[in-house]
Tab-separated table of C-alpha atoms in Angstrom:
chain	number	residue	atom	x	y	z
U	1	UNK	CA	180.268	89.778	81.307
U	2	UNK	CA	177.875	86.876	81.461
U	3	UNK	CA	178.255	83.787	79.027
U	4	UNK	CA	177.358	80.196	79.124
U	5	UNK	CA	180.859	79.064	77.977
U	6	UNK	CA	179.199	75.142	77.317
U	7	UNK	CA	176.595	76.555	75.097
U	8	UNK	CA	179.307	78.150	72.724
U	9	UNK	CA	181.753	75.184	72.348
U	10	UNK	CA	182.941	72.904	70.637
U	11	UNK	CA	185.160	74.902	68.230
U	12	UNK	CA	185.766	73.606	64.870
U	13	UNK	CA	188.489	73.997	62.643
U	14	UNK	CA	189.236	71.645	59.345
U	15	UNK	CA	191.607	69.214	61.402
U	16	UNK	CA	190.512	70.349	64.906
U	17	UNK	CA	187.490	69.628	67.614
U	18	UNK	CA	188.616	72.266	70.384
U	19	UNK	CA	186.259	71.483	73.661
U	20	UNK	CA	186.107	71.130	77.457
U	21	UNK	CA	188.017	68.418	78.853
U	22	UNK	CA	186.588	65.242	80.038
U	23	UNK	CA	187.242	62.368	82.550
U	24	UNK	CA	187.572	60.024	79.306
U	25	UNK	CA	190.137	61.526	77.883
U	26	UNK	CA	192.205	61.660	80.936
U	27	UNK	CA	194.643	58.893	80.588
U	28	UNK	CA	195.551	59.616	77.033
U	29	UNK	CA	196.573	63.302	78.012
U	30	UNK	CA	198.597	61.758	80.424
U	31	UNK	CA	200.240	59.338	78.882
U	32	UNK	CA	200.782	62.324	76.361
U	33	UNK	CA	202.129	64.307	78.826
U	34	UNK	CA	204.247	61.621	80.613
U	35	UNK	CA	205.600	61.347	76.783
U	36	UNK	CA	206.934	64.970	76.563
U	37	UNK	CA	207.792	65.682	80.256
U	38	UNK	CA	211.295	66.570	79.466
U	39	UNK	CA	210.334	69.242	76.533
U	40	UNK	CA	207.389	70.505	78.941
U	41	UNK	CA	209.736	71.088	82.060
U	42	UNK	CA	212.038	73.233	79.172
U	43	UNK	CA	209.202	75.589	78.241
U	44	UNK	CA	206.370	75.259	80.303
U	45	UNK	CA	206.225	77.086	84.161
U	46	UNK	CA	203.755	74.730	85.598
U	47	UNK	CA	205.470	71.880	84.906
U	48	UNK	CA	207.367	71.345	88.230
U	49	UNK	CA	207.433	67.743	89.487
U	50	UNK	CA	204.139	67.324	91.453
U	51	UNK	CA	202.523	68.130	88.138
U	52	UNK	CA	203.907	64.883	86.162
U	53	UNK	CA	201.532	62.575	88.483
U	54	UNK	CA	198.126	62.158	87.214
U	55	UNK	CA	196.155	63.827	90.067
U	56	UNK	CA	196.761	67.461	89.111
U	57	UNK	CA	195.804	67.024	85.311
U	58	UNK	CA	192.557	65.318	86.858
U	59	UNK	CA	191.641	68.868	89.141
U	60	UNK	CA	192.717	70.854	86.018
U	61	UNK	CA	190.333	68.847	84.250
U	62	UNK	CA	187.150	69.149	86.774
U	63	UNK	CA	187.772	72.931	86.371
U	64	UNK	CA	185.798	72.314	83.237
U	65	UNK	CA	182.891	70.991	84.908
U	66	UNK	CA	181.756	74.591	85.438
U	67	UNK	CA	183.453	77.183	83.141
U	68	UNK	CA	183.680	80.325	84.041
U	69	UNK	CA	185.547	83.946	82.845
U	70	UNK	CA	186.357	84.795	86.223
U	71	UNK	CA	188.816	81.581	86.628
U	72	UNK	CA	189.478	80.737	83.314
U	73	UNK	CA	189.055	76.995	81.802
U	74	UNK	CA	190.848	74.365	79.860
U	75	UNK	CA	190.240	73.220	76.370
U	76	UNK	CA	191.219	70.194	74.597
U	77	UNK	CA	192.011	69.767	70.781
U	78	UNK	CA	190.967	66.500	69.248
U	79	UNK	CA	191.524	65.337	65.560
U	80	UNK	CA	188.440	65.317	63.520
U	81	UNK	CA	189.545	62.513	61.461
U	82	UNK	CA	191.076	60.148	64.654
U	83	UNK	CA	189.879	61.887	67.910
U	84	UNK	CA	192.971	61.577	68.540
U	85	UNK	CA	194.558	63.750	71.205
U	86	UNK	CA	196.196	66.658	69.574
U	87	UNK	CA	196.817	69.810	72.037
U	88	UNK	CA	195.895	71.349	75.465
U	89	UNK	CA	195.245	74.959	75.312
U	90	UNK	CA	192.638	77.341	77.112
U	91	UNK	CA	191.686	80.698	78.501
U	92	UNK	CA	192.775	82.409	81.613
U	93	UNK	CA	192.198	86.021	83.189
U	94	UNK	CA	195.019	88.607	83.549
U	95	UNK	CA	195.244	89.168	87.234
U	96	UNK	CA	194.481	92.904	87.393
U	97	UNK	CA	193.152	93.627	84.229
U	98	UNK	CA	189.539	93.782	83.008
U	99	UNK	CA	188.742	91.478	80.054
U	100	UNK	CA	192.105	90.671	78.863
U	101	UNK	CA	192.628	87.269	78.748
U	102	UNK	CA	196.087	84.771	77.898
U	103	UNK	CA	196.207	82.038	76.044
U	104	UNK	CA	199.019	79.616	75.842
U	105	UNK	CA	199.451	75.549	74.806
U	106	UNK	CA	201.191	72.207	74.154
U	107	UNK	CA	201.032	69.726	71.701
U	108	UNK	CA	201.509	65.863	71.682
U	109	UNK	CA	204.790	64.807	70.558
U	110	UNK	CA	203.682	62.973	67.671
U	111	UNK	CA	201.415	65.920	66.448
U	112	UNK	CA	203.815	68.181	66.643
U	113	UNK	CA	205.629	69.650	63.322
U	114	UNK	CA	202.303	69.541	61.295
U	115	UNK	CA	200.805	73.352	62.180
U	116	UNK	CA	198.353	72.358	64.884
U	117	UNK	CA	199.706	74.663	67.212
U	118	UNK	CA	198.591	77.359	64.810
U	119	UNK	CA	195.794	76.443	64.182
U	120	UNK	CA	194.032	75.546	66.974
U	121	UNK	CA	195.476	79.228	68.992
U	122	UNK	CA	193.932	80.819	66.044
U	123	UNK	CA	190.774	79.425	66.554
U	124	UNK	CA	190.940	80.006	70.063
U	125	UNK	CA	191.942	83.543	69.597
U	126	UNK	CA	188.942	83.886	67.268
U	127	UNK	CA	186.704	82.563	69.828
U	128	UNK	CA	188.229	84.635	72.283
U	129	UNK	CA	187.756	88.049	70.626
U	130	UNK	CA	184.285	86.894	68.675
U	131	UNK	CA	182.452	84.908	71.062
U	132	UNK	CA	183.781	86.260	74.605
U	133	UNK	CA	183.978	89.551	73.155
U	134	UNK	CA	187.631	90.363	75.287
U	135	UNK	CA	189.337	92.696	74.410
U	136	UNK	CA	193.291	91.942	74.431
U	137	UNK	CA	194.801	88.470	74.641
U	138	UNK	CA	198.075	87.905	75.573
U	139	UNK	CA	200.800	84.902	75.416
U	140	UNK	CA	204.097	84.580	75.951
U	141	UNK	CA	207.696	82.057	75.386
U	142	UNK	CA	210.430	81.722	76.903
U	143	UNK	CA	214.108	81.945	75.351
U	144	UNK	CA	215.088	79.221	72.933
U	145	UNK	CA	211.552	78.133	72.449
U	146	UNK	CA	211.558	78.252	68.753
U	147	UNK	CA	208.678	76.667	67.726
U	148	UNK	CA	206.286	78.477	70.106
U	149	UNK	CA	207.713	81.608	68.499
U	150	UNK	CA	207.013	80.668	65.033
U	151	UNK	CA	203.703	80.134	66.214
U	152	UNK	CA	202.981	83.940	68.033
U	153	UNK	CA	204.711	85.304	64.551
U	154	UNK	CA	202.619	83.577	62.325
U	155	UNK	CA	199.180	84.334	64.318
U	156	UNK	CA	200.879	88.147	64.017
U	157	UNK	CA	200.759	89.001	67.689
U	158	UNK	CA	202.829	92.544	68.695
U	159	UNK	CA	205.677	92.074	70.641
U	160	UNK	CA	205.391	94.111	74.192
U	161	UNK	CA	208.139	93.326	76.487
U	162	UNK	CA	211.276	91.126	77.208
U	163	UNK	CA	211.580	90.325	80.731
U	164	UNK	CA	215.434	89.230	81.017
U	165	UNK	CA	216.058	86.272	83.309
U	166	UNK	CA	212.544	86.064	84.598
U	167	UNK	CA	211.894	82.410	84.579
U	168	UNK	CA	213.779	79.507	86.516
U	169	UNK	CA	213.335	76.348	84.048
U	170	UNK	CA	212.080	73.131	85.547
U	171	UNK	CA	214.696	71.243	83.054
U	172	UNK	CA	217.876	72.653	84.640
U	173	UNK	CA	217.652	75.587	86.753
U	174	UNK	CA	218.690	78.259	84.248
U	175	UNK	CA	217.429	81.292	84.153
U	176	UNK	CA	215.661	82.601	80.791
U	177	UNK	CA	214.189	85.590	79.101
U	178	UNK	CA	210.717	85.723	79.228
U	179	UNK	CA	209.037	87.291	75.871
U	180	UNK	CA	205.296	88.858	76.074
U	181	UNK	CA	203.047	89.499	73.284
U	182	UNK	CA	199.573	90.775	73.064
U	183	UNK	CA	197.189	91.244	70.668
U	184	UNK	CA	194.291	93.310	70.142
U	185	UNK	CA	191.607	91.945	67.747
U	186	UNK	CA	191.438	89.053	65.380
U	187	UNK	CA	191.857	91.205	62.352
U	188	UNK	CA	195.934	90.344	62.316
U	189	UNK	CA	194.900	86.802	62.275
U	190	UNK	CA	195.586	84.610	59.199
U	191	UNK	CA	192.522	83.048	57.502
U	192	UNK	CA	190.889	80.343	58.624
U	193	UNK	CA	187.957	78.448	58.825
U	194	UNK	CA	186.167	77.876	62.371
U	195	UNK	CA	182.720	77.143	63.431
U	196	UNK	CA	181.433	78.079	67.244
U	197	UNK	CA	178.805	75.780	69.192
């Protein structure tokens, strides 16, 4: 599968830009993510502590300067209104299967509560399926993560597995269920409106 990822972004939704990263926007996403360290270390499995630093966000971030299926890449949501930083989010291969991808995200704190979660995974799943062309995405939450799984029931992903006890939190130790969903077109999705390139 051979794409030009660049030539096919940015993604727009009514309140969203969705697009590669930049060295611009760096300190703001940190400071957002210095902001919600606490909720990210609950939820997220990358967040242990040499992620908080700045460094790490800035290789994530030169990942973008050449996108690519075979590794994945990171995309950024912006306000249309503001350009204000609103979400991170992106695409990454499933080790050891062919063209299924997962997707997964987090959201500024003072964004958060208004349905940009939704929206912007459903225009990334759109993207996904329509412009990539894969052919299952996947996503996942862990236990007591109640607004990511308000999200993955809303964009009507199937529920696959529960893995009990498989992920160690960052916050405290404890050990919690991990839930897996996949999904298999963008038919399920609800409606929206989202332009490519």
């Amino acid at each position: 599968m051979t794409i030009n990822i660049k030539n096919t972004l940015p993604i727009l939704t009514p309140r969203l830009i969705i697009d590669l990263p930049s060295m611009d926007m760096l300190d703001e996403i940190q400071a957002a993510k210095v902001e919600i360290w606490p909720e990210l270390k609950k939820w997220m499995s990358w967040s242990t502590p040499d992620q908080k630093a700045i460094e790490p966000l800035k290789e994530y971030f030169q990942s973008a300067s050449d996108p690519n299926l075979i590794h994945g890449f990171p995309l950024i949501g912006r306000c249309r209104e503001t350009n204000q930083y609103v979400i991170s989010t992106g695409l990454h291969p499933v080790e050891g299967k062919e063209n299924e991808f997962s997707t997964g995200y987090w959201v500024a704190k003072n964004m958060q509560g208004k349905g940009l979660a939704t929206e912007a995974t459903n225009a990334v799943l759109r993207y996904a399926f329509d412009i990539i062309g894969v052919d299952k995405m996947h996503i996942c939450y862990y236990e007591g993560n109640l607004g990511s799984s308000r999200v993955i029931e809303k964009l009507g992903f199937t529920a696959t597995q529960t893995l009990e006890n498989n992920h160690k939190s960052n916050f405290d130790g404890s050990m919690l269920d991990e839930h897996l969903f996949e999904m298999h077109g963008p038919e399920v999705l609800p409606a929206l409106s989202v332009t490519f390139g």
